[in-house]
Amino acid sequence: MTAFLTIIIVIFVAIAIWQMVKIFDLAQVGVSNTQIATDNDNKVNAYLMLAFLAFIYILTFICFIYWGDLPLLSNAASEHGAQVDNLMIITLVILFIVQFITQYLLHYFAYKYRGEKGKKALFYADNNTLEAIWTIIPVIVLSGLIIYGLFTWTTIMNVNEDDDPLIIELYAQQFNWKARYGGNDNTLGQANVRLINLDNANILGLDEADPNGQDDIIVSEIHLPVGRPVLFKIRSQDVLHSAYMPHFRAQMNCVPGMITQFGFTPVTTTADMRQTPEMLDKVANINRLRAEKSVELAAKGEEALDPYEFHYLLLCNKICGKSHYNMQMNIIVETQEEYDAWIKEQKEFKDSLIK
């Protein structure tokens, strides 16, 4: 019945709009409706182009002044992060310069060469000099960016396993993350999704007969020693996910049926990052908003919000389902001594099974 009434209402609205259009058309009888622009029309549009150019520049500078402080271009917490930030800054500077020049030329020419009676445009069939300029310059600039980017990518991805990186598996599933450490031998045991057995708590499908997997450690929070290279081996149980660690400038797809990897060296502990001026301001602002919201919740008899504390995060950067937004895990970067103390408290795989 509701659907029927909705259809009836939509039909009536359509009829009303149709009648209003007919009334409008009748009201326009005898009114000049020429589609040919006059000199005055062209003049108005020419000045509007200049006004819009000024608006673009003013808005750009306002954005730089009020929102130009981009934390994710200055607070990299990994060794390679500075290279990524530098590449991004160079790209943004080049784009801004090109945008500034081309927007000016576009709007200025629209003003200067506006239509006027008696004025005819002078057409050039071709101009080899101009063609060369706007072809060669972008080729050189883009080639430089691409080559620089390739060198940066190669440096990031070529993890030297002779440096004894800490091996950690990231396991993605809707809508959760698990991390697996290689244990004392720093070697991950074999695993397969077909070996998952929830009855005995084998949640990641480890091969229970593999000796390398007996000392593996499965956790729900990542701990990393500062200054030590880390190599992540990444698996997905179900759909395509993406392991994204923004402060470490790290991202890699998690592909079902295959193992991908990404490595980096953390250089800033969680405790040190929390004490940076921009992070102190961010946390203070968030907690101010939470306090205001908590007052509203308390008035409704609901539970107040907990204070926010900064953590590095592992996020999913693919829309993997309805609870994608909730797929995150804390990353704690700490000293080697703190890491050693934490790892000793964790239960090994062989001791976590239900026998």
Coordinates of C-alpha atoms in Angstrom, one line a residue, residues 4 8-9 12 15 21 25 34 45 62 85 100 113 127 129 150 174 181 207 212 230 265 277 296 298 303 348:
F4 CA 1.3 2.4 -4.3
I8 CA 0.6 8.1 -7.0
I9 CA 2.4 11.0 -5.3
F12 CA 1.0 14.0 -9.2
I15 CA 1.9 16.5 -13.5
V21 CA 6.3 24.5 -17.4
D25 CA 6.1 29.0 -21.6
T34 CA 17.3 35.3 -28.9
N45 CA 31.0 37.4 -19.2
I62 CA 43.0 31.4 2.1
D85 CA 56.9 13.4 1.7
F100 CA 48.6 29.5 -11.3
Y113 CA 39.5 38.2 -26.8
N127 CA 52.6 26.8 -34.6
T129 CA 57.2 26.5 -31.7
L150 CA 60.8 4.9 -9.4
Q174 CA 36.2 -8.9 7.4
Y181 CA 55.3 -12.7 14.9
D207 CA 50.2 -25.7 9.9
N212 CA 58.7 -23.1 12.4
V230 CA 60.4 -4.6 9.8
T265 CA 62.1 1.1 9.6
P277 CA 53.5 20.2 19.2
E296 CA 25.2 16.3 25.7
A298 CA 25.2 12.9 30.1
E303 CA 27.7 7.2 28.9
E348 CA 53.3 -18.9 21.6

